[in-house]
Short mmCIF file of C-alpha atoms and ligand atoms in Angstrom, two decimals:
data_model
loop_
_atom_site.label_atom_id
_atom_site.label_comp_id
_atom_site.label_asym_id
_atom_site.label_seq_id
_atom_site.Cartn_x
_atom_site.Cartn_y
_atom_site.Cartn_z
CA MET A 1 41.78 -4.41 -3.25
CA ASP A 2 41.84 -4.88 0.47
CA TYR A 3 41.99 -1.80 3.00
CA LEU A 4 42.71 -1.42 6.83
CA PHE A 5 39.63 -0.34 7.21
CA ASP A 6 36.28 0.27 5.47
CA PRO A 7 36.67 3.56 2.77
CA LEU A 8 34.38 6.06 3.45
CA PRO A 9 31.54 6.31 0.86
CA ILE A 10 31.38 8.20 -2.20
CA GLN A 11 29.92 11.59 -1.30
CA SER A 12 27.52 12.37 -3.77
CA VAL A 13 24.29 15.10 -4.66
CA ALA A 14 21.18 14.51 -6.69
CA VAL A 15 20.33 15.06 -10.26
CA GLU A 16 17.27 16.33 -11.59
CA GLY A 17 15.78 14.53 -14.22
CA GLU A 18 18.26 11.37 -13.43
CA SER A 19 18.60 8.28 -11.56
CA HIS A 20 21.87 8.13 -11.53
CA ARG A 21 24.24 10.91 -8.84
CA PHE A 22 26.58 13.12 -9.12
CA PRO A 23 29.47 11.70 -7.57
CA LEU A 24 32.17 14.32 -5.74
CA ARG A 25 35.88 15.05 -6.20
CA ARG A 26 36.47 17.99 -4.84
CA ILE A 27 34.55 21.44 -3.58
CA PHE A 28 36.26 24.45 -4.86
CA CYS A 29 35.17 28.29 -3.15
CA VAL A 30 35.93 31.72 -5.01
CA GLY A 31 36.12 34.47 -2.42
CA ARG A 32 34.77 37.87 -2.82
CA ASN A 33 33.12 37.70 -5.82
CA TYR A 34 30.25 40.57 -5.14
CA ALA A 35 30.95 44.47 -4.63
CA ASP A 36 28.56 44.68 -1.97
CA HIS A 37 29.67 41.63 -0.21
CA ILE A 38 33.38 42.81 -0.30
CA ARG A 39 32.45 45.75 0.92
CA GLU A 40 30.49 44.30 3.52
CA MET A 41 33.61 42.86 4.11
CA GLY A 42 35.32 45.51 5.01
CA PHE A 43 37.58 45.95 1.61
CA GLN A 44 37.18 48.14 -1.62
CA PRO A 45 36.10 45.79 -4.94
CA GLU A 46 38.96 46.07 -7.14
CA ARG A 47 39.36 43.38 -10.20
CA GLU A 48 42.21 41.10 -8.91
CA PRO A 49 41.75 37.76 -10.10
CA PRO A 50 39.83 35.48 -8.36
CA PHE A 51 41.21 33.76 -5.46
CA PHE A 52 40.24 30.25 -4.58
CA PHE A 53 39.94 27.98 -1.17
CA THR A 54 38.85 24.37 -0.80
CA LYS A 55 36.05 22.17 1.12
CA PRO A 56 36.68 18.16 1.98
CA ILE A 57 34.14 16.65 0.24
CA ASP A 58 32.52 14.85 3.44
CA ALA A 59 32.04 18.55 4.96
CA LEU A 60 28.69 18.14 1.86
CA VAL A 61 25.37 18.61 3.58
CA GLN A 62 21.70 17.29 1.02
CA ASP A 63 19.08 19.93 1.44
CA GLY A 64 16.74 19.04 4.14
CA GLU A 65 19.30 17.89 6.65
CA THR A 66 20.17 20.02 10.37
CA VAL A 67 23.42 21.08 10.46
CA ALA A 68 24.69 21.44 14.02
CA TYR A 69 25.81 24.81 15.22
CA PRO A 70 29.84 23.79 15.02
CA PRO A 71 32.75 24.09 17.17
CA LEU A 72 34.74 26.89 17.81
CA THR A 73 33.00 29.76 16.92
CA GLU A 74 30.22 32.57 18.10
CA ASN A 75 29.64 34.05 14.85
CA PHE A 76 28.47 30.85 12.72
CA HIS A 77 27.38 32.63 8.99
CA HIS A 78 25.18 31.90 5.95
CA GLU A 79 26.63 32.55 2.55
CA ALA A 80 24.43 31.99 -0.44
CA GLU A 81 26.45 31.08 -3.91
CA LEU A 82 25.50 29.23 -7.38
CA VAL A 83 27.45 25.91 -7.59
CA VAL A 84 28.90 24.58 -10.62
CA ALA A 85 29.03 21.05 -11.06
CA ILE A 86 31.80 19.83 -13.74
CA GLY A 87 30.97 17.32 -16.17
CA LYS A 88 34.07 17.41 -18.37
CA PRO A 89 38.15 17.67 -17.37
CA GLY A 90 40.45 20.36 -18.59
CA ALA A 91 43.24 22.65 -17.92
CA ASP A 92 44.12 26.14 -19.15
CA ILE A 93 40.99 26.15 -20.22
CA PRO A 94 39.97 29.70 -22.59
CA VAL A 95 37.61 31.55 -20.99
CA GLU A 96 35.32 31.09 -24.61
CA ARG A 97 35.38 27.09 -24.44
CA ALA A 98 34.60 27.04 -20.45
CA LEU A 99 30.90 26.78 -20.20
CA ASP A 100 31.34 23.46 -22.17
CA HIS A 101 32.84 22.05 -18.77
CA VAL A 102 29.96 22.57 -17.13
CA TYR A 103 27.16 19.84 -16.45
CA GLY A 104 25.11 21.91 -14.26
CA TYR A 105 24.27 24.39 -11.57
CA ALA A 106 22.64 23.91 -8.20
CA VAL A 107 21.71 26.45 -5.26
CA GLY A 108 24.47 26.48 -1.98
CA ASN A 109 25.08 27.76 1.17
CA ASP A 110 29.00 28.54 1.99
CA LEU A 111 28.67 27.81 5.87
CA THR A 112 31.50 29.67 7.66
CA ARG A 113 32.61 30.62 11.44
CA ARG A 114 32.76 34.45 10.40
CA ASP A 115 34.46 35.46 13.89
CA VAL A 116 37.18 32.07 12.95
CA GLN A 117 37.92 33.43 9.41
CA PHE A 118 38.67 37.23 10.65
CA ALA A 119 41.10 35.96 13.57
CA LEU A 120 42.88 33.84 10.20
CA ARG A 121 43.15 36.98 8.16
CA ASP A 122 43.83 39.39 10.21
CA ARG A 123 47.06 37.18 11.04
CA GLY A 124 47.69 36.20 7.11
CA ARG A 125 47.09 33.08 8.06
CA PRO A 126 45.00 30.11 5.78
CA TRP A 127 41.39 30.10 5.93
CA ASP A 128 40.80 26.60 6.31
CA TRP A 129 39.66 26.72 9.81
CA SER A 130 36.95 29.04 9.34
CA LYS A 131 35.43 27.61 5.67
CA ALA A 132 36.86 23.73 5.94
CA PHE A 133 35.05 22.12 8.99
CA ASP A 134 32.43 19.41 9.08
CA ARG A 135 28.76 19.90 7.82
CA SER A 136 30.37 23.26 6.13
CA ALA A 137 29.02 22.57 2.52
CA VAL A 138 25.35 22.59 1.67
CA VAL A 139 24.54 21.89 -1.83
CA GLY A 140 20.83 21.19 -3.91
CA THR A 141 20.25 19.07 -6.57
CA ILE A 142 21.98 19.50 -9.57
CA THR A 143 19.79 20.50 -12.51
CA PRO A 144 21.59 19.85 -15.61
CA SER A 145 23.10 23.42 -17.96
CA GLN A 146 20.97 21.80 -21.19
CA ARG A 147 17.67 21.77 -19.43
CA ARG A 148 17.87 25.31 -17.61
CA ALA A 149 20.01 28.22 -18.69
CA LEU A 150 20.83 30.77 -16.63
CA SER A 151 21.08 34.81 -17.27
CA GLY A 152 21.94 37.80 -15.74
CA GLU A 153 18.73 38.69 -14.17
CA THR A 154 18.63 35.24 -12.75
CA ARG A 155 17.81 36.08 -8.73
CA ILE A 156 19.66 34.63 -5.76
CA HIS A 157 18.31 34.67 -2.67
CA LEU A 158 18.53 33.71 0.84
CA SER A 159 15.85 33.68 3.62
CA VAL A 160 16.49 32.89 7.67
CA ASN A 161 12.91 32.43 9.26
CA ASP A 162 11.04 33.73 6.41
CA GLU A 163 12.95 36.78 6.30
CA VAL A 164 15.25 37.59 3.38
CA ARG A 165 18.78 38.12 4.03
CA GLN A 166 20.29 38.02 0.79
CA ASP A 167 18.87 38.99 -2.43
CA ALA A 168 20.86 39.78 -5.66
CA THR A 169 20.83 38.62 -9.56
CA LEU A 170 23.98 36.62 -10.99
CA LYS A 171 24.76 39.75 -13.24
CA THR A 172 26.40 41.46 -10.11
CA MET A 173 28.80 38.97 -9.87
CA ILE A 174 32.61 40.91 -10.76
CA TRP A 175 33.51 37.52 -12.38
CA SER A 176 31.70 35.10 -14.53
CA VAL A 177 30.86 31.51 -14.09
CA ALA A 178 32.99 31.14 -17.49
CA GLU A 179 35.72 33.43 -16.31
CA ILE A 180 36.10 31.20 -12.91
CA ILE A 181 36.35 28.42 -14.58
CA ALA A 182 39.03 29.59 -17.06
CA ALA A 183 40.72 30.94 -13.63
CA LEU A 184 40.52 27.86 -11.62
CA SER A 185 41.95 25.66 -14.05
CA ASN A 186 45.07 27.64 -15.26
CA SER A 187 46.36 26.66 -11.35
CA VAL A 188 44.96 22.71 -11.16
CA THR A 189 43.38 20.39 -13.33
CA ILE A 190 39.37 20.22 -13.16
CA ARG A 191 37.85 17.34 -13.45
CA PRO A 192 34.10 15.74 -13.54
CA GLY A 193 32.82 15.81 -9.74
CA ASP A 194 34.31 18.62 -9.34
CA LEU A 195 32.02 21.44 -7.19
CA VAL A 196 32.69 25.29 -8.04
CA PHE A 197 31.14 27.30 -5.03
CA THR A 198 31.17 31.03 -6.96
CA GLY A 199 30.72 33.67 -4.17
CA THR A 200 28.20 35.30 -2.47
CA PRO A 201 26.45 38.91 -2.42
CA ALA A 202 25.71 41.08 0.02
CA GLY A 203 23.81 40.49 3.24
CA VAL A 204 25.62 37.27 4.91
CA GLY A 205 25.20 37.42 8.92
CA PRO A 206 24.47 35.02 12.11
CA LEU A 207 22.53 31.69 12.25
CA THR A 208 21.37 30.29 15.68
CA PRO A 209 20.24 27.12 16.77
CA GLY A 210 16.56 26.76 15.63
CA ASP A 211 16.90 28.88 12.13
CA ILE A 212 15.42 27.61 9.28
CA CYS A 213 17.66 28.89 6.61
CA THR A 214 16.70 28.58 2.78
CA VAL A 215 18.19 29.39 -0.03
CA SER A 216 17.16 29.73 -3.86
CA ILE A 217 18.08 30.43 -7.47
CA ASP A 218 15.81 31.20 -9.87
CA GLY A 219 14.95 27.69 -11.75
CA LEU A 220 17.21 25.65 -10.24
CA HIS A 221 16.38 23.11 -7.00
CA PRO A 222 16.37 25.59 -3.20
CA ILE A 223 17.99 23.73 -0.46
CA THR A 224 16.49 24.10 3.05
CA THR A 225 18.87 23.94 6.06
CA VAL A 226 17.79 24.07 9.96
CA ILE A 227 20.45 24.85 12.41
CA GLY A 228 20.78 22.40 15.22
CA PRO A 229 22.14 22.87 19.05
CA ARG A 230 25.68 22.81 19.51
CA GLU A 231 26.82 19.15 20.27
MN1 MN B 1 31.59 32.43 0.06
#
């Protein structure tokens, strides 16, 4: 096949214990999946069905990279998240079978232009410009689920310049990984290469140039992101 110009390279994430990388297809994200975070955003938690937004796959940022302070915002936020890597296609997947579609897990940071998000939200407009901007999806090395099990006691943790900002256990998620995959697959077909950000606990907050932001989940590979000046 001949193209008018060189297509973009495939975006991919490293995998623990593998020489081959995980190539990306789509990035899905769940909104409002920890009760304390819903409260800090100004809402009362209720068990409404999970809702999703997306990021472009070329928004991917690898562990250790610098992210320039993005345009359009004066309130650039971190969101520590568990990321699920999908390894098997499916649609209308029942909750009981949903974990069969998981390839592995990674640590993520759903970088957010919070002031833009609030302005869009207040006008009832789509969230895209607050979530789906360049270099907004930090994802670390994937650990295959066969190698490492997660539990409700598994801790998710984020610090900025060694100050703890977010610290929670996975059991405080409103919707479990299996329930999220089942709900997502009711709306779209999921395929290998999909990543699903599963929401952030309380404690989201601003990042400024010079900050070093580290996210970790027990048993998974941590990620560190340096915030650079606005370009
Ligand atoms: Mn998020």
